[in-house]
mmCIF file of C-alpha atoms and ligand atoms in Angstrom:
data_model
loop_
_atom_site.group_PDB
_atom_site.id
_atom_site.type_symbol
_atom_site.label_atom_id
_atom_site.label_comp_id
_atom_site.label_asym_id
_atom_site.label_seq_id
_atom_site.Cartn_x
_atom_site.Cartn_y
_atom_site.Cartn_z
ATOM 1 C CA UNK A 7 -26.664 -6.297 0.737
ATOM 2 C CA UNK A 8 -28.814 -4.355 3.066
ATOM 3 C CA UNK A 9 -32.359 -4.839 2.542
ATOM 4 C CA UNK A 10 -33.894 -1.592 2.858
ATOM 5 C CA UNK A 11 -32.996 0.133 -0.433
ATOM 6 C CA UNK A 12 -32.363 3.473 -1.031
ATOM 7 C CA UNK A 13 -31.622 3.992 2.864
ATOM 8 C CA UNK A 14 -28.829 7.018 3.578
ATOM 9 C CA UNK A 15 -25.713 6.974 5.672
ATOM 10 C CA UNK A 16 -22.658 9.047 6.057
ATOM 11 C CA UNK A 17 -19.409 7.515 5.920
ATOM 12 C CA UNK A 18 -16.264 10.178 6.968
ATOM 13 C CA UNK A 19 -12.566 8.523 6.432
ATOM 14 C CA UNK A 20 -10.340 10.560 8.820
ATOM 15 C CA UNK A 21 -6.830 10.022 8.299
ATOM 16 C CA UNK A 22 -4.325 11.915 9.319
ATOM 17 C CA UNK A 23 -3.630 13.647 6.308
ATOM 18 C CA UNK A 24 -6.993 13.677 5.256
ATOM 19 C CA UNK A 25 -10.841 13.729 6.281
ATOM 20 C CA UNK A 26 -13.716 12.187 3.399
ATOM 21 C CA UNK A 27 -17.086 12.930 4.144
ATOM 22 C CA UNK A 28 -19.675 11.408 1.708
ATOM 23 C CA UNK A 29 -23.321 10.790 1.493
ATOM 24 C CA UNK A 30 -23.463 6.911 0.475
ATOM 25 C CA UNK A 31 -26.510 4.701 -0.753
ATOM 26 C CA UNK A 32 -27.066 1.329 0.770
ATOM 27 C CA UNK A 33 -26.025 -0.501 -2.382
ATOM 28 C CA UNK A 34 -22.892 1.146 -2.400
ATOM 29 C CA UNK A 35 -23.106 4.306 -4.599
ATOM 30 C CA UNK A 36 -21.251 7.451 -3.561
ATOM 31 C CA UNK A 37 -24.118 10.273 -4.076
ATOM 32 C CA UNK A 38 -21.917 12.890 -2.885
ATOM 33 C CA UNK A 39 -18.375 13.657 -1.067
ATOM 34 C CA UNK A 40 -15.942 16.250 0.206
ATOM 35 C CA UNK A 41 -12.957 16.026 0.991
ATOM 36 C CA UNK A 42 -11.092 18.495 3.362
ATOM 37 C CA UNK A 43 -6.928 18.377 5.327
ATOM 38 C CA UNK A 44 -6.850 17.219 8.726
ATOM 39 C CA UNK A 45 -5.870 20.404 10.737
ATOM 40 C CA UNK A 46 -3.977 17.880 13.240
ATOM 41 C CA UNK A 47 -1.417 20.883 14.696
ATOM 42 C CA UNK A 48 -4.855 22.899 15.369
ATOM 43 C CA UNK A 49 -5.740 20.967 18.107
ATOM 44 C CA UNK A 50 -9.199 18.375 18.540
ATOM 45 C CA UNK A 51 -12.056 21.371 18.067
ATOM 46 C CA UNK A 52 -10.592 22.359 14.654
ATOM 47 C CA UNK A 53 -10.308 18.532 13.552
ATOM 48 C CA UNK A 54 -14.006 18.317 14.405
ATOM 49 C CA UNK A 55 -15.146 21.628 12.738
ATOM 50 C CA UNK A 56 -13.550 20.505 10.238
ATOM 51 C CA UNK A 57 -15.384 16.725 10.035
ATOM 52 C CA UNK A 58 -18.347 18.496 10.997
ATOM 53 C CA UNK A 59 -17.942 20.761 7.543
ATOM 54 C CA UNK A 60 -17.244 18.218 4.898
ATOM 55 C CA UNK A 61 -20.122 16.432 6.215
ATOM 56 C CA UNK A 62 -22.285 19.352 5.491
ATOM 57 C CA UNK A 63 -20.704 19.526 2.152
ATOM 58 C CA UNK A 64 -21.283 16.552 1.483
ATOM 59 C CA UNK A 65 -25.372 16.770 2.140
ATOM 60 C CA UNK A 66 -25.175 20.294 0.464
ATOM 61 C CA UNK A 67 -24.235 18.838 -2.977
ATOM 62 C CA UNK A 68 -26.458 15.881 -2.695
ATOM 63 C CA UNK A 69 -28.769 18.224 -1.907
ATOM 64 C CA UNK A 70 -30.062 17.041 1.059
ATOM 65 C CA UNK A 71 -30.889 17.088 4.713
ATOM 66 C CA UNK A 72 -29.551 15.338 7.622
ATOM 67 C CA UNK A 73 -33.136 14.695 8.424
ATOM 68 C CA UNK A 74 -32.809 12.004 5.638
ATOM 69 C CA UNK A 75 -29.792 10.335 7.079
ATOM 70 C CA UNK A 76 -29.826 7.363 8.864
ATOM 71 C CA UNK A 77 -26.762 7.367 10.891
ATOM 72 C CA UNK A 78 -22.785 8.144 10.660
ATOM 73 C CA UNK A 79 -20.143 5.833 10.378
ATOM 74 C CA UNK A 80 -16.695 7.627 11.089
ATOM 75 C CA UNK A 81 -13.625 5.677 9.867
ATOM 76 C CA UNK A 82 -10.626 6.837 11.936
ATOM 77 C CA UNK A 83 -6.969 5.949 12.320
ATOM 78 C CA UNK A 84 -7.362 5.354 15.463
ATOM 79 C CA UNK A 85 -9.033 2.413 17.837
ATOM 80 C CA UNK A 86 -12.098 3.497 19.807
ATOM 81 C CA UNK A 87 -13.591 1.105 22.699
ATOM 82 C CA UNK A 88 -17.281 0.382 20.687
ATOM 83 C CA UNK A 89 -18.830 0.485 24.481
ATOM 84 C CA UNK A 90 -16.936 4.090 25.082
ATOM 85 C CA UNK A 91 -16.659 5.993 21.846
ATOM 86 C CA UNK A 92 -13.543 7.187 23.181
ATOM 87 C CA UNK A 93 -10.718 6.838 21.097
ATOM 88 C CA UNK A 94 -7.869 5.656 23.206
ATOM 89 C CA UNK A 95 -5.251 4.976 19.850
ATOM 90 C CA UNK A 96 -4.117 7.570 17.849
ATOM 91 C CA UNK A 97 -0.553 8.025 16.409
ATOM 92 C CA UNK A 98 -1.380 9.789 13.490
ATOM 93 C CA UNK A 99 -4.182 12.325 15.639
ATOM 94 C CA UNK A 100 -2.774 12.833 18.754
ATOM 95 C CA UNK A 101 -5.317 15.949 19.621
ATOM 96 C CA UNK A 102 -7.821 12.901 19.650
ATOM 97 C CA UNK A 103 -6.509 11.133 22.013
ATOM 98 C CA UNK A 104 -9.050 10.163 24.960
ATOM 99 C CA UNK A 105 -11.437 12.367 23.587
ATOM 100 C CA UNK A 106 -15.565 11.122 23.433
ATOM 101 C CA UNK A 107 -15.514 11.492 19.339
ATOM 102 C CA UNK A 108 -18.605 9.559 19.347
ATOM 103 C CA UNK A 109 -20.572 11.448 21.177
ATOM 104 C CA UNK A 110 -19.517 14.789 20.399
ATOM 105 C CA UNK A 111 -20.510 14.110 17.171
ATOM 106 C CA UNK A 112 -23.544 12.660 18.186
ATOM 107 C CA UNK A 113 -24.403 15.683 19.652
ATOM 108 C CA UNK A 114 -22.775 17.851 16.828
ATOM 109 C CA UNK A 115 -25.354 16.381 14.030
ATOM 110 C CA UNK A 116 -28.134 14.635 16.094
ATOM 111 C CA UNK A 117 -27.763 11.662 14.809
ATOM 112 C CA UNK A 118 -26.296 8.005 15.761
ATOM 113 C CA UNK A 119 -22.471 8.157 14.862
ATOM 114 C CA UNK A 120 -20.482 4.519 15.239
ATOM 115 C CA UNK A 121 -16.756 4.263 15.086
ATOM 116 C CA UNK A 122 -14.576 1.988 13.653
ATOM 117 C CA UNK A 123 -11.087 1.529 12.594
ATOM 118 C CA UNK A 124 -10.435 2.995 9.266
ATOM 119 C CA UNK A 125 -8.690 -0.030 7.991
ATOM 120 C CA UNK A 126 -11.851 -2.062 9.282
ATOM 121 C CA UNK A 127 -13.847 0.021 7.316
ATOM 122 C CA UNK A 128 -11.989 -0.327 4.402
ATOM 123 C CA UNK A 129 -12.074 -4.264 4.753
ATOM 124 C CA UNK A 130 -16.094 -3.799 5.482
ATOM 125 C CA UNK A 131 -16.551 -1.506 2.024
ATOM 126 C CA UNK A 132 -14.666 -4.635 -0.053
ATOM 127 C CA UNK A 133 -16.819 -7.028 1.981
ATOM 128 C CA UNK A 134 -20.202 -5.142 0.946
ATOM 129 C CA UNK A 135 -19.419 -3.364 -2.568
ATOM 130 C CA UNK A 136 -15.690 -4.445 -3.523
ATOM 131 C CA UNK A 137 -13.464 -7.170 -4.022
ATOM 132 C CA UNK A 138 -14.489 -9.215 -1.024
ATOM 133 C CA UNK A 139 -18.581 -9.507 -1.923
ATOM 134 C CA UNK A 140 -20.100 -12.520 -0.691
ATOM 135 C CA UNK A 141 -17.032 -14.124 1.122
ATOM 136 C CA UNK A 142 -17.130 -15.439 4.774
ATOM 137 C CA UNK A 143 -13.623 -15.811 5.728
ATOM 138 C CA UNK A 144 -11.423 -13.008 4.340
ATOM 139 C CA UNK A 145 -8.524 -10.633 5.507
ATOM 140 C CA UNK A 146 -8.098 -7.177 4.252
ATOM 141 C CA UNK A 147 -4.262 -5.677 4.278
ATOM 142 C CA UNK A 148 -3.447 -2.671 3.662
ATOM 143 C CA UNK A 149 0.058 -1.789 2.521
ATOM 144 C CA UNK A 150 0.725 1.709 2.793
ATOM 145 C CA UNK A 151 2.923 4.174 4.822
ATOM 146 C CA UNK A 152 1.808 1.649 7.444
ATOM 147 C CA UNK A 153 0.470 -2.097 7.261
ATOM 148 C CA UNK A 154 -3.121 -2.466 8.478
ATOM 149 C CA UNK A 155 -6.124 -4.677 8.082
ATOM 150 C CA UNK A 156 -9.348 -6.055 8.699
ATOM 151 C CA UNK A 157 -10.161 -9.716 9.740
ATOM 152 C CA UNK A 158 -13.639 -11.106 8.538
ATOM 153 C CA UNK A 159 -14.894 -14.128 10.195
ATOM 154 C CA UNK A 160 -18.365 -15.852 9.121
ATOM 155 C CA UNK A 161 -18.976 -12.823 7.094
ATOM 156 C CA UNK A 162 -18.594 -10.160 10.230
ATOM 157 C CA UNK A 163 -15.485 -7.905 11.115
ATOM 158 C CA UNK A 164 -13.306 -9.314 14.452
ATOM 159 C CA UNK A 165 -13.049 -6.770 16.560
ATOM 160 C CA UNK A 166 -11.905 -8.170 19.738
ATOM 161 C CA UNK A 167 -12.299 -7.783 23.355
ATOM 162 C CA UNK A 168 -11.884 -3.953 23.370
ATOM 163 C CA UNK A 169 -12.271 -3.018 19.614
ATOM 164 C CA UNK A 170 -8.311 -3.235 18.752
ATOM 165 C CA UNK A 171 -8.067 -6.628 16.720
ATOM 166 C CA UNK A 172 -6.908 -6.748 12.965
ATOM 167 C CA UNK A 173 -3.353 -4.263 13.786
ATOM 168 C CA UNK A 174 -1.822 -6.960 11.934
ATOM 169 C CA UNK A 175 1.042 -5.140 10.885
ATOM 170 C CA UNK A 176 2.366 -5.143 14.271
ATOM 171 C CA UNK A 177 2.943 -8.963 14.462
ATOM 172 C CA UNK A 178 6.706 -9.290 14.707
ATOM 173 C CA UNK A 179 8.804 -10.505 12.051
ATOM 174 C CA UNK A 180 11.777 -10.350 13.224
ATOM 175 C CA UNK A 181 12.471 -9.863 16.816
ATOM 176 C CA UNK A 182 15.692 -7.985 16.157
ATOM 177 C CA UNK A 183 14.355 -6.117 13.548
ATOM 178 C CA UNK A 184 13.901 -1.919 13.204
ATOM 179 C CA UNK A 185 12.395 0.031 15.267
ATOM 180 C CA UNK A 186 8.723 0.808 14.370
ATOM 181 C CA UNK A 187 6.224 3.569 15.737
ATOM 182 C CA UNK A 188 4.930 1.630 18.277
ATOM 183 C CA UNK A 189 8.094 0.894 20.220
ATOM 184 C CA UNK A 190 8.284 -2.898 19.342
ATOM 185 C CA UNK A 191 11.047 -4.148 16.693
ATOM 186 C CA UNK A 192 10.883 -6.055 13.815
ATOM 187 C CA UNK A 193 7.044 -5.342 13.212
ATOM 188 C CA UNK A 194 5.778 -6.336 9.870
ATOM 189 C CA UNK A 195 5.199 -3.105 8.758
ATOM 190 C CA UNK A 196 8.868 -1.344 9.854
ATOM 191 C CA UNK A 197 9.686 -4.140 7.231
ATOM 192 C CA UNK A 198 6.996 -4.096 4.787
ATOM 193 C CA UNK A 199 5.725 -0.838 4.208
ATOM 194 C CA UNK A 200 6.500 1.994 2.152
ATOM 195 C CA UNK A 201 7.971 3.441 4.783
ATOM 196 C CA UNK A 202 10.127 0.971 5.484
ATOM 197 C CA UNK A 203 10.967 0.613 1.849
ATOM 198 C CA UNK A 204 12.115 4.332 1.425
ATOM 199 C CA UNK A 205 13.622 4.319 4.482
ATOM 200 C CA UNK A 206 15.981 1.303 3.584
ATOM 201 C CA UNK A 207 16.818 3.119 0.192
ATOM 202 C CA UNK A 208 18.152 6.238 2.133
ATOM 203 C CA UNK A 209 20.077 4.438 4.059
ATOM 204 C CA UNK A 210 21.823 2.475 0.750
ATOM 205 C CA UNK A 211 21.877 5.406 -0.421
ATOM 206 C CA UNK A 212 23.975 7.230 2.440
ATOM 207 C CA UNK A 213 26.534 3.839 2.830
ATOM 208 C CA UNK A 214 27.245 5.474 -0.705
ATOM 209 C CA UNK A 215 25.046 2.276 -2.745
ATOM 210 C CA UNK A 216 25.945 2.818 -6.882
ATOM 211 C CA UNK A 217 22.292 3.720 -7.749
ATOM 212 C CA UNK A 218 19.929 5.736 -9.832
ATOM 213 C CA UNK A 219 17.488 6.717 -6.736
ATOM 214 C CA UNK A 220 19.081 9.958 -5.569
ATOM 215 C CA UNK A 221 17.956 11.414 -9.364
ATOM 216 C CA UNK A 222 14.404 10.825 -8.990
ATOM 217 C CA UNK A 223 14.212 12.556 -6.008
ATOM 218 C CA UNK A 224 15.616 14.875 -7.700
ATOM 219 C CA UNK A 225 18.847 14.814 -5.967
ATOM 220 C CA UNK A 226 17.938 14.871 -1.889
ATOM 221 C CA UNK A 227 18.021 11.970 -0.254
ATOM 222 C CA UNK A 228 15.029 13.524 2.353
ATOM 223 C CA UNK A 229 12.619 13.126 -0.493
ATOM 224 C CA UNK A 230 13.525 9.407 -1.371
ATOM 225 C CA UNK A 231 9.784 7.703 -1.111
ATOM 226 C CA UNK A 232 8.601 4.375 -2.106
ATOM 227 C CA UNK A 233 7.180 5.731 -4.882
ATOM 228 C CA UNK A 234 10.817 7.378 -6.257
ATOM 229 C CA UNK A 235 11.858 3.585 -5.442
ATOM 230 C CA UNK A 236 9.632 2.446 -7.467
ATOM 231 C CA UNK A 237 10.081 5.148 -10.886
ATOM 232 C CA UNK A 238 13.699 4.068 -10.249
ATOM 233 C CA UNK A 239 13.339 0.401 -10.430
ATOM 234 C CA UNK A 240 10.827 0.772 -13.701
ATOM 235 C CA UNK A 241 13.866 2.192 -15.216
ATOM 236 C CA UNK A 242 16.340 -0.767 -14.745
ATOM 237 C CA UNK A 243 18.076 0.124 -11.406
ATOM 238 C CA UNK A 244 19.346 -2.527 -9.650
ATOM 239 C CA UNK A 245 19.006 -1.713 -6.344
ATOM 240 C CA UNK A 246 15.538 0.044 -6.413
ATOM 241 C CA UNK A 247 14.349 -3.709 -8.056
ATOM 242 C CA UNK A 248 16.416 -5.493 -5.058
ATOM 243 C CA UNK A 249 15.233 -3.398 -2.197
ATOM 244 C CA UNK A 250 11.365 -3.734 -3.828
ATOM 245 C CA UNK A 251 11.862 -7.976 -3.965
ATOM 246 C CA UNK A 252 13.333 -7.469 -0.219
ATOM 247 C CA UNK A 253 10.095 -5.699 0.408
ATOM 248 C CA UNK A 254 8.090 -8.240 -1.325
ATOM 249 C CA UNK A 255 9.711 -11.069 0.519
ATOM 250 C CA UNK A 256 8.815 -9.552 3.965
ATOM 251 C CA UNK A 257 5.596 -8.907 2.274
ATOM 252 C CA UNK A 258 5.694 -12.749 2.194
ATOM 253 C CA UNK A 259 6.422 -13.596 5.461
ATOM 254 C CA UNK A 260 3.452 -11.003 7.116
ATOM 255 C CA UNK A 261 1.004 -13.210 3.778
ATOM 256 C CA UNK A 262 2.153 -17.030 4.869
ATOM 257 C CA UNK A 263 1.452 -16.278 9.145
ATOM 258 C CA UNK A 264 -1.918 -14.931 8.394
ATOM 259 C CA UNK A 265 -2.489 -17.485 5.832
ATOM 260 C CA UNK A 266 -1.513 -20.021 8.643
ATOM 261 C CA UNK A 267 -3.448 -18.267 11.493
ATOM 262 C CA UNK A 268 -7.103 -17.489 9.936
ATOM 263 C CA UNK A 269 -6.915 -20.322 7.049
ATOM 264 C CA UNK A 270 -8.758 -17.663 4.860
ATOM 265 C CA UNK A 271 -10.372 -18.043 1.698
ATOM 266 C CA UNK A 272 -9.172 -14.507 0.251
ATOM 267 C CA UNK A 273 -6.888 -11.945 0.940
ATOM 268 C CA UNK A 274 -7.937 -8.329 -0.134
ATOM 269 C CA UNK A 275 -4.353 -6.321 -0.721
ATOM 270 C CA UNK A 276 -4.397 -2.628 -0.777
ATOM 271 C CA UNK A 277 -2.847 0.790 -0.188
ATOM 272 C CA UNK A 278 -0.859 3.052 -2.725
ATOM 273 C CA UNK A 279 2.415 0.241 -1.835
ATOM 274 C CA UNK A 280 0.414 -2.559 -3.575
ATOM 275 C CA UNK A 281 0.462 -0.250 -6.999
ATOM 276 C CA UNK A 282 3.569 -1.568 -7.279
ATOM 277 C CA UNK A 283 2.069 -4.422 -8.649
ATOM 278 C CA UNK A 284 4.149 -7.768 -9.834
ATOM 279 C CA UNK A 285 7.759 -6.608 -8.446
ATOM 280 C CA UNK A 286 6.049 -6.786 -4.956
ATOM 281 C CA UNK A 287 3.889 -9.432 -5.407
ATOM 282 C CA UNK A 288 4.985 -12.155 -7.046
ATOM 283 C CA UNK A 289 8.114 -12.510 -4.013
ATOM 284 C CA UNK A 290 5.463 -12.157 -1.747
ATOM 285 C CA UNK A 291 3.236 -14.853 -2.844
ATOM 286 C CA UNK A 292 6.217 -16.765 -3.562
ATOM 287 C CA UNK A 293 7.372 -16.463 -0.191
ATOM 288 C CA UNK A 294 3.751 -17.560 1.532
ATOM 289 C CA UNK A 295 3.626 -20.321 -0.500
ATOM 290 C CA UNK A 296 7.072 -21.279 0.278
ATOM 291 C CA UNK A 297 6.494 -20.793 4.319
ATOM 292 C CA UNK A 298 2.647 -21.467 4.754
ATOM 293 C CA UNK A 299 0.886 -24.918 5.102
ATOM 294 C CA UNK A 300 0.492 -26.440 1.778
ATOM 295 C CA UNK A 301 -3.476 -27.288 1.590
ATOM 296 C CA UNK A 302 -3.958 -23.558 3.534
ATOM 297 C CA UNK A 303 -1.954 -21.954 0.930
ATOM 298 C CA UNK A 304 -4.045 -23.799 -1.888
ATOM 299 C CA UNK A 305 -7.113 -22.618 -0.444
ATOM 300 C CA UNK A 306 -6.231 -18.888 -0.632
ATOM 301 C CA UNK A 307 -7.034 -16.904 -3.187
ATOM 302 C CA UNK A 308 -5.499 -13.217 -3.883
ATOM 303 C CA UNK A 309 -7.195 -10.272 -4.839
ATOM 304 C CA UNK A 310 -6.592 -6.479 -5.176
ATOM 305 C CA UNK A 311 -9.093 -3.988 -3.409
ATOM 306 C CA UNK A 312 -11.738 -2.596 -5.800
ATOM 307 C CA UNK A 313 -12.739 0.591 -3.818
ATOM 308 C CA UNK A 314 -9.429 2.674 -3.889
ATOM 309 C CA UNK A 315 -9.971 6.298 -1.354
ATOM 310 C CA UNK A 316 -13.794 5.642 -1.071
ATOM 311 C CA UNK A 317 -13.264 1.907 0.699
ATOM 312 C CA UNK A 318 -13.211 4.204 3.969
ATOM 313 C CA UNK A 319 -16.581 5.785 3.515
ATOM 314 C CA UNK A 320 -18.075 3.428 1.582
ATOM 315 C CA UNK A 321 -17.044 0.363 4.609
ATOM 316 C CA UNK A 322 -17.510 3.323 7.229
ATOM 317 C CA UNK A 323 -21.243 4.390 5.677
ATOM 318 C CA UNK A 324 -21.939 0.278 5.486
ATOM 319 C CA UNK A 325 -21.089 -0.317 9.265
ATOM 320 C CA UNK A 326 -23.159 2.618 10.779
ATOM 321 C CA UNK A 327 -26.550 0.899 8.721
ATOM 322 C CA UNK A 328 -25.258 -2.465 10.105
ATOM 323 C CA UNK A 329 -25.353 -1.035 13.718
ATOM 324 C CA UNK A 330 -28.588 0.473 13.384
ATOM 325 C CA UNK A 331 -30.015 -2.996 12.149
ATOM 326 C CA UNK A 332 -32.544 -1.317 9.663
ATOM 327 C CA UNK A 333 -33.928 1.030 12.956
ATOM 328 C CA UNK A 334 -33.887 4.011 10.334
ATOM 329 C CA UNK A 335 -36.879 6.854 10.613
ATOM 330 C CA UNK A 336 -37.677 7.241 6.863
HETATM 331 ZN ZN1 ZN B 419 4.870 -2.531 15.625
#
């Protein structure tokens, strides 16, 4: 994808719970990486220090100096204005709100830094190095504790007017549905994410439903997660199966909207919840097929994300190289 073979970038995936920094070669090889916990409670300086430490650690492991790096891409769980480099929304990283993250990192590392939303970074990772290689129009969907996405149009990530496009998890699916973290009601992620599945299971248990789900959570209803529901479903629990199918139904409603709006050739699905597989995705594809325009549905292909935990660092690094447009003094 990049003509300059051997060009190096650093990709950082800054999430609410972990920081992953990696030295990435322009053909998508991760040469070294370092993971640490995000010290959200210790404030913004501590978070930035952790990012710097992980970056230096990854460089050390790769036996490299920062001077050999072209640029740095940071995929961050939030939205930043590409012109100012200021993070203006970061629900899982409250201390970084309104912080000029790009300039602070640039000053500390002496290299160009580019910020990108974490889901957009993952989409770019799949586009350059994973399941979406060669695609022109595709949508990346991550089904996880929330739902995120990236929209690629004509081979380029679509970021919108202020860098906030692609928040597919917050399209309204049910106007009277459950309250979402964003303040709206009935968002896609309030109905079809791992958190939504866990919440629904917890509520049904509290209302006295007959199920073995609780056994897989050590008897503690607060410990019922999407993974726990999946374990119960695999062992034949009928409520667990019903709840996963219901989540799949809502996944499908959202997919139908995306298909009708964007007419993509490909939808790449990643994120921890998607590991449930057919039990979740079969009803999703069925519902999407029933709701989307027939021709647009026939034109779309579905694929699983290929890059796993490295999608964010690979995409952030690719974004940095893309933005440098080959202007790297080696
Ligand atoms: Zn929302």
